[in-house]
């Protein structure tokens, strides 16, 4: 995933807004879960998708 693609997925939001951490979640566990969620969103995008929220 290129930086521009990540930026499109985030659409100006911080990662913690798009994938909120769970209460008491360890940093390493959150990082792994957030990374996975971002990858799912990346793979689910259509080729022409701008990443903008619907």
PDB file of N, CA, C and O in Angstrom:
ATOM      1  N   UNK A   1       0.855  -1.169   0.000  1.00  0.00           N
ATOM      2  CA  UNK A   1       0.000   0.000   0.000  1.00  0.00           C
ATOM      3  C   UNK A   1       0.900   1.230   0.000  1.00  0.00           C
ATOM      4  O   UNK A   1       1.768   1.376   0.847  1.00  0.00           O
ATOM      5  N   UNK A   2       0.687   2.091  -0.946  1.00  0.00           N
ATOM      6  CA  UNK A   2       1.444   3.333  -1.042  1.00  0.00           C
ATOM      7  C   UNK A   2       0.913   4.355  -0.043  1.00  0.00           C
ATOM      8  O   UNK A   2      -0.236   4.257   0.419  1.00  0.00           O
ATOM      9  N   UNK A   3       1.740   5.319   0.290  1.00  0.00           N
ATOM     10  CA  UNK A   3       1.310   6.378   1.223  1.00  0.00           C
ATOM     11  C   UNK A   3       0.059   7.087   0.726  1.00  0.00           C
ATOM     12  O   UNK A   3      -0.823   7.416   1.515  1.00  0.00           O
ATOM     13  N   UNK A   4      -0.013   7.318  -0.557  1.00  0.00           N
ATOM     14  CA  UNK A   4      -1.190   8.011  -1.110  1.00  0.00           C
ATOM     15  C   UNK A   4      -2.449   7.160  -0.941  1.00  0.00           C
ATOM     16  O   UNK A   4      -3.541   7.699  -0.705  1.00  0.00           O
ATOM     17  N   UNK A   5      -2.309   5.850  -1.042  1.00  0.00           N
ATOM     18  CA  UNK A   5      -3.454   4.960  -0.857  1.00  0.00           C
ATOM     19  C   UNK A   5      -3.891   4.942   0.606  1.00  0.00           C
ATOM     20  O   UNK A   5      -5.086   4.952   0.909  1.00  0.00           O
ATOM     21  N   UNK A   6      -2.931   4.923   1.521  1.00  0.00           N
ATOM     22  CA  UNK A   6      -3.259   4.999   2.949  1.00  0.00           C
ATOM     23  C   UNK A   6      -3.943   6.321   3.261  1.00  0.00           C
ATOM     24  O   UNK A   6      -4.956   6.358   3.969  1.00  0.00           O
ATOM     25  N   UNK A   7      -3.416   7.406   2.701  1.00  0.00           N
ATOM     26  CA  UNK A   7      -4.022   8.722   2.920  1.00  0.00           C
ATOM     27  C   UNK A   7      -5.459   8.747   2.411  1.00  0.00           C
ATOM     28  O   UNK A   7      -6.339   9.339   3.055  1.00  0.00           O
ATOM     29  N   UNK A   8      -5.719   8.087   1.283  1.00  0.00           N
ATOM     30  CA  UNK A   8      -7.080   8.047   0.741  1.00  0.00           C
ATOM     31  C   UNK A   8      -8.006   7.265   1.667  1.00  0.00           C
ATOM     32  O   UNK A   8      -9.155   7.648   1.875  1.00  0.00           O
ATOM     33  N   UNK A   9      -7.506   6.175   2.229  1.00  0.00           N
ATOM     34  CA  UNK A   9      -8.321   5.377   3.147  1.00  0.00           C
ATOM     35  C   UNK A   9      -8.627   6.171   4.419  1.00  0.00           C
ATOM     36  O   UNK A   9      -9.749   6.186   4.905  1.00  0.00           O
ATOM     37  N   UNK A  10      -7.622   6.849   4.938  1.00  0.00           N
ATOM     38  CA  UNK A  10      -7.813   7.620   6.168  1.00  0.00           C
ATOM     39  C   UNK A  10      -8.675   8.857   5.930  1.00  0.00           C
ATOM     40  O   UNK A  10      -9.371   9.311   6.832  1.00  0.00           O
ATOM     41  N   UNK A  11      -8.630   9.414   4.724  1.00  0.00           N
ATOM     42  CA  UNK A  11      -9.463  10.564   4.351  1.00  0.00           C
ATOM     43  C   UNK A  11      -9.355  11.698   5.368  1.00  0.00           C
ATOM     44  O   UNK A  11     -10.352  12.272   5.787  1.00  0.00           O
ATOM     45  N   UNK A  12      -8.114  11.987   5.798  1.00  0.00           N
ATOM     46  CA  UNK A  12      -7.877  13.095   6.722  1.00  0.00           C
ATOM     47  C   UNK A  12      -8.104  12.779   8.186  1.00  0.00           C
ATOM     48  O   UNK A  12      -7.904  13.632   9.046  1.00  0.00           O
ATOM     49  N   UNK A  13      -8.540  11.560   8.479  1.00  0.00           N
ATOM     50  CA  UNK A  13      -8.814  11.180   9.870  1.00  0.00           C
ATOM     51  C   UNK A  13      -7.589  10.499  10.474  1.00  0.00           C
ATOM     52  O   UNK A  13      -6.813   9.871   9.768  1.00  0.00           O
ATOM     53  N   UNK A  14      -7.438  10.582  11.785  1.00  0.00           N
ATOM     54  CA  UNK A  14      -6.387   9.789  12.433  1.00  0.00           C
ATOM     55  C   UNK A  14      -6.786   8.317  12.431  1.00  0.00           C
ATOM     56  O   UNK A  14      -7.975   7.983  12.386  1.00  0.00           O
ATOM     57  N   UNK A  15      -5.811   7.448  12.479  1.00  0.00           N
ATOM     58  CA  UNK A  15      -6.085   6.005  12.491  1.00  0.00           C
ATOM     59  C   UNK A  15      -7.017   5.653  13.639  1.00  0.00           C
ATOM     60  O   UNK A  15      -7.928   4.841  13.480  1.00  0.00           O
ATOM     61  N   UNK A  16      -6.827   6.284  14.788  1.00  0.00           N
ATOM     62  CA  UNK A  16      -7.647   5.950  15.958  1.00  0.00           C
ATOM     63  C   UNK A  16      -9.109   6.339  15.798  1.00  0.00           C
ATOM     64  O   UNK A  16      -9.963   5.841  16.524  1.00  0.00           O
ATOM     65  N   UNK A  17      -9.413   7.211  14.852  1.00  0.00           N
ATOM     66  CA  UNK A  17     -10.815   7.530  14.569  1.00  0.00           C
ATOM     67  C   UNK A  17     -11.422   6.470  13.659  1.00  0.00           C
ATOM     68  O   UNK A  17     -12.573   6.071  13.831  1.00  0.00           O
ATOM     69  N   UNK A  18     -10.654   6.016  12.700  1.00  0.00           N
ATOM     70  CA  UNK A  18     -11.129   5.001  11.765  1.00  0.00           C
ATOM     71  C   UNK A  18     -11.212   3.628  12.428  1.00  0.00           C
ATOM     72  O   UNK A  18     -12.151   2.872  12.208  1.00  0.00           O
ATOM     73  N   UNK A  19     -10.209   3.307  13.247  1.00  0.00           N
ATOM     74  CA  UNK A  19     -10.160   2.037  13.969  1.00  0.00           C
ATOM     75  C   UNK A  19      -9.912   2.377  15.447  1.00  0.00           C
ATOM     76  O   UNK A  19      -8.777   2.453  15.888  1.00  0.00           O
ATOM     77  N   UNK A  20     -10.983   2.618  16.209  1.00  0.00           N
ATOM     78  CA  UNK A  20     -10.803   3.003  17.606  1.00  0.00           C
ATOM     79  C   UNK A  20     -10.187   1.867  18.428  1.00  0.00           C
ATOM     80  O   UNK A  20     -10.534   0.699  18.239  1.00  0.00           O
ATOM     81  N   UNK A  21      -9.263   2.212  19.322  1.00  0.00           N
ATOM     82  CA  UNK A  21      -8.703   1.185  20.210  1.00  0.00           C
ATOM     83  C   UNK A  21      -9.757   0.714  21.209  1.00  0.00           C
ATOM     84  O   UNK A  21     -10.658   1.475  21.584  1.00  0.00           O
ATOM     85  N   UNK A  22      -9.668  -0.551  21.582  1.00  0.00           N
ATOM     86  CA  UNK A  22     -10.559  -1.091  22.609  1.00  0.00           C
ATOM     87  C   UNK A  22     -10.040  -0.693  23.985  1.00  0.00           C
ATOM     88  O   UNK A  22      -8.830  -0.544  24.177  1.00  0.00           O
ATOM     89  N   UNK A  23     -10.932  -0.537  24.931  1.00  0.00           N
ATOM     90  CA  UNK A  23     -10.537  -0.194  26.294  1.00  0.00           C
ATOM     91  C   UNK A  23      -9.569  -1.246  26.830  1.00  0.00           C
ATOM     92  O   UNK A  23      -9.831  -2.445  26.733  1.00  0.00           O
ATOM     93  N   UNK A  24      -8.440  -0.799  27.335  1.00  0.00           N
ATOM     94  CA  UNK A  24      -7.457  -1.696  27.922  1.00  0.00           C
ATOM     95  C   UNK A  24      -6.620  -2.469  26.913  1.00  0.00           C
ATOM     96  O   UNK A  24      -5.813  -3.314  27.298  1.00  0.00           O
ATOM     97  N   UNK A  25      -6.788  -2.190  25.627  1.00  0.00           N
ATOM     98  CA  UNK A  25      -6.044  -2.911  24.589  1.00  0.00           C
ATOM     99  C   UNK A  25      -4.581  -2.482  24.605  1.00  0.00           C
ATOM    100  O   UNK A  25      -4.270  -1.287  24.613  1.00  0.00           O
ATOM    101  N   UNK A  26      -3.687  -3.446  24.612  1.00  0.00           N
ATOM    102  CA  UNK A  26      -2.254  -3.161  24.588  1.00  0.00           C
ATOM    103  C   UNK A  26      -1.882  -2.509  23.257  1.00  0.00           C
ATOM    104  O   UNK A  26      -2.515  -2.766  22.222  1.00  0.00           O
ATOM    105  N   UNK A  27      -0.859  -1.681  23.287  1.00  0.00           N
ATOM    106  CA  UNK A  27      -0.420  -0.980  22.086  1.00  0.00           C
ATOM    107  C   UNK A  27      -0.086  -1.916  20.943  1.00  0.00           C
ATOM    108  O   UNK A  27      -0.483  -1.681  19.792  1.00  0.00           O
ATOM    109  N   UNK A  28       0.650  -2.989  21.229  1.00  0.00           N
ATOM    110  CA  UNK A  28       1.030  -3.937  20.175  1.00  0.00           C
ATOM    111  C   UNK A  28      -0.203  -4.637  19.605  1.00  0.00           C
ATOM    112  O   UNK A  28      -0.292  -4.859  18.392  1.00  0.00           O
ATOM    113  N   UNK A  29      -1.162  -4.972  20.456  1.00  0.00           N
ATOM    114  CA  UNK A  29      -2.389  -5.629  19.995  1.00  0.00           C
ATOM    115  C   UNK A  29      -3.196  -4.661  19.126  1.00  0.00           C
ATOM    116  O   UNK A  29      -3.741  -5.056  18.081  1.00  0.00           O
ATOM    117  N   UNK A  30      -3.267  -3.400  19.542  1.00  0.00           N
ATOM    118  CA  UNK A  30      -3.984  -2.404  18.748  1.00  0.00           C
ATOM    119  C   UNK A  30      -3.308  -2.213  17.394  1.00  0.00           C
ATOM    120  O   UNK A  30      -3.975  -2.169  16.358  1.00  0.00           O
ATOM    121  N   UNK A  31      -1.995  -2.110  17.395  1.00  0.00           N
ATOM    122  CA  UNK A  31      -1.267  -1.912  16.140  1.00  0.00           C
ATOM    123  C   UNK A  31      -1.540  -3.049  15.169  1.00  0.00           C
ATOM    124  O   UNK A  31      -1.780  -2.807  13.978  1.00  0.00           O
ATOM    125  N   UNK A  32      -1.524  -4.270  15.647  1.00  0.00           N
ATOM    126  CA  UNK A  32      -1.783  -5.423  14.781  1.00  0.00           C
ATOM    127  C   UNK A  32      -3.220  -5.399  14.260  1.00  0.00           C
ATOM    128  O   UNK A  32      -3.470  -5.636  13.074  1.00  0.00           O
ATOM    129  N   UNK A  33      -4.177  -5.092  15.138  1.00  0.00           N
ATOM    130  CA  UNK A  33      -5.585  -5.063  14.726  1.00  0.00           C
ATOM    131  C   UNK A  33      -5.861  -3.916  13.763  1.00  0.00           C
ATOM    132  O   UNK A  33      -6.527  -4.091  12.727  1.00  0.00           O
ATOM    133  N   UNK A  34      -5.314  -2.740  14.054  1.00  0.00           N
ATOM    134  CA  UNK A  34      -5.535  -1.584  13.180  1.00  0.00           C
ATOM    135  C   UNK A  34      -4.895  -1.810  11.815  1.00  0.00           C
ATOM    136  O   UNK A  34      -5.491  -1.481  10.787  1.00  0.00           O
ATOM    137  N   UNK A  35      -3.705  -2.390  11.794  1.00  0.00           N
ATOM    138  CA  UNK A  35      -3.049  -2.685  10.528  1.00  0.00           C
ATOM    139  C   UNK A  35      -3.884  -3.653   9.705  1.00  0.00           C
ATOM    140  O   UNK A  35      -4.074  -3.466   8.497  1.00  0.00           O
ATOM    141  N   UNK A  36      -4.400  -4.680  10.356  1.00  0.00           N
ATOM    142  CA  UNK A  36      -5.259  -5.632   9.666  1.00  0.00           C
ATOM    143  C   UNK A  36      -6.516  -4.983   9.118  1.00  0.00           C
ATOM    144  O   UNK A  36      -6.921  -5.246   7.983  1.00  0.00           O
ATOM    145  N   UNK A  37      -7.132  -4.120   9.910  1.00  0.00           N
ATOM    146  CA  UNK A  37      -8.357  -3.436   9.472  1.00  0.00           C
ATOM    147  C   UNK A  37      -8.062  -2.518   8.285  1.00  0.00           C
ATOM    148  O   UNK A  37      -8.834  -2.459   7.331  1.00  0.00           O
ATOM    149  N   UNK A  38      -6.950  -1.808   8.325  1.00  0.00           N
ATOM    150  CA  UNK A  38      -6.586  -0.947   7.202  1.00  0.00           C
ATOM    151  C   UNK A  38      -6.348  -1.769   5.940  1.00  0.00           C
ATOM    152  O   UNK A  38      -6.735  -1.360   4.842  1.00  0.00           O
ATOM    153  N   UNK A  39      -5.724  -2.933   6.089  1.00  0.00           N
ATOM    154  CA  UNK A  39      -5.468  -3.788   4.928  1.00  0.00           C
ATOM    155  C   UNK A  39      -6.781  -4.310   4.349  1.00  0.00           C
ATOM    156  O   UNK A  39      -6.956  -4.364   3.128  1.00  0.00           O
ATOM    157  N   UNK A  40      -7.722  -4.678   5.206  1.00  0.00           N
ATOM    158  CA  UNK A  40      -9.034  -5.129   4.731  1.00  0.00           C
ATOM    159  C   UNK A  40      -9.705  -4.016   3.940  1.00  0.00           C
ATOM    160  O   UNK A  40     -10.251  -4.247   2.852  1.00  0.00           O
ATOM    161  N   UNK A  41      -9.667  -2.806   4.463  1.00  0.00           N
ATOM    162  CA  UNK A  41     -10.274  -1.677   3.753  1.00  0.00           C
ATOM    163  C   UNK A  41      -9.570  -1.407   2.432  1.00  0.00           C
ATOM    164  O   UNK A  41     -10.212  -1.090   1.431  1.00  0.00           O
ATOM    165  N   UNK A  42      -8.253  -1.535   2.426  1.00  0.00           N
ATOM    166  CA  UNK A  42      -7.473  -1.345   1.203  1.00  0.00           C
ATOM    167  C   UNK A  42      -7.860  -2.379   0.154  1.00  0.00           C
ATOM    168  O   UNK A  42      -8.107  -2.043  -1.001  1.00  0.00           O
ATOM    169  N   UNK A  43      -7.927  -3.625   0.551  1.00  0.00           N
ATOM    170  CA  UNK A  43      -8.254  -4.692  -0.391  1.00  0.00           C
ATOM    171  C   UNK A  43      -9.702  -4.628  -0.869  1.00  0.00           C
ATOM    172  O   UNK A  43     -10.015  -5.093  -1.962  1.00  0.00           O
ATOM    173  N   UNK A  44     -10.579  -4.062  -0.054  1.00  0.00           N
ATOM    174  CA  UNK A  44     -12.001  -3.981  -0.405  1.00  0.00           C
ATOM    175  C   UNK A  44     -12.311  -2.815  -1.339  1.00  0.00           C
ATOM    176  O   UNK A  44     -13.397  -2.774  -1.923  1.00  0.00           O
ATOM    177  N   UNK A  45     -11.370  -1.889  -1.495  1.00  0.00           N
ATOM    178  CA  UNK A  45     -11.614  -0.728  -2.342  1.00  0.00           C
ATOM    179  C   UNK A  45     -11.698  -1.118  -3.807  1.00  0.00           C
ATOM    180  O   UNK A  45     -10.991  -1.987  -4.270  1.00  0.00           O
ATOM    181  N   UNK A  46     -12.540  -0.440  -4.531  1.00  0.00           N
ATOM    182  CA  UNK A  46     -12.596  -0.601  -5.987  1.00  0.00           C
ATOM    183  C   UNK A  46     -11.427   0.168  -6.592  1.00  0.00           C
ATOM    184  O   UNK A  46     -10.949   1.133  -6.017  1.00  0.00           O
ATOM    185  N   UNK A  47     -11.018  -0.230  -7.763  1.00  0.00           N
ATOM    186  CA  UNK A  47      -9.881   0.428  -8.425  1.00  0.00           C
ATOM    187  C   UNK A  47     -10.101   1.918  -8.596  1.00  0.00           C
ATOM    188  O   UNK A  47      -9.193   2.716  -8.439  1.00  0.00           O
ATOM    189  N   UNK A  48     -11.312   2.341  -8.882  1.00  0.00           N
ATOM    190  CA  UNK A  48     -11.617   3.749  -9.081  1.00  0.00           C
ATOM    191  C   UNK A  48     -12.021   4.498  -7.829  1.00  0.00           C
ATOM    192  O   UNK A  48     -12.332   5.662  -7.876  1.00  0.00           O
ATOM    193  N   UNK A  49     -12.024   3.819  -6.698  1.00  0.00           N
ATOM    194  CA  UNK A  49     -12.444   4.410  -5.437  1.00  0.00           C
ATOM    195  C   UNK A  49     -11.477   5.507  -5.027  1.00  0.00           C
ATOM    196  O   UNK A  49     -10.272   5.333  -5.055  1.00  0.00           O
ATOM    197  N   UNK A  50     -12.012   6.626  -4.593  1.00  0.00           N
ATOM    198  CA  UNK A  50     -11.170   7.733  -4.148  1.00  0.00           C
ATOM    199  C   UNK A  50     -10.857   7.635  -2.662  1.00  0.00           C
ATOM    200  O   UNK A  50     -10.056   8.378  -2.146  1.00  0.00           O
ATOM    201  N   UNK A  51     -11.532   6.730  -1.954  1.00  0.00           N
ATOM    202  CA  UNK A  51     -11.321   6.599  -0.529  1.00  0.00           C
ATOM    203  C   UNK A  51     -12.197   7.511   0.300  1.00  0.00           C
ATOM    204  O   UNK A  51     -12.166   7.473   1.514  1.00  0.00           O
ATOM    205  N   UNK A  52     -12.978   8.355  -0.350  1.00  0.00           N
ATOM    206  CA  UNK A  52     -13.852   9.286   0.362  1.00  0.00           C
ATOM    207  C   UNK A  52     -14.963   8.523   1.068  1.00  0.00           C
ATOM    208  O   UNK A  52     -15.431   7.489   0.586  1.00  0.00           O
ATOM    209  N   UNK A  53     -15.368   9.043   2.192  1.00  0.00           N
ATOM    210  CA  UNK A  53     -16.445   8.405   2.962  1.00  0.00           C
ATOM    211  C   UNK A  53     -17.746   8.513   2.213  1.00  0.00           C
ATOM    212  O   UNK A  53     -18.030   9.497   1.538  1.00  0.00           O
ATOM    213  N   UNK A  54     -18.562   7.477   2.364  1.00  0.00           N
ATOM    214  CA  UNK A  54     -19.874   7.477   1.702  1.00  0.00           C
ATOM    215  C   UNK A  54     -20.914   8.112   2.576  1.00  0.00           C
ATOM    216  O   UNK A  54     -20.805   8.207   3.738  1.00  0.00           O
TER     217      UNK A  54
END
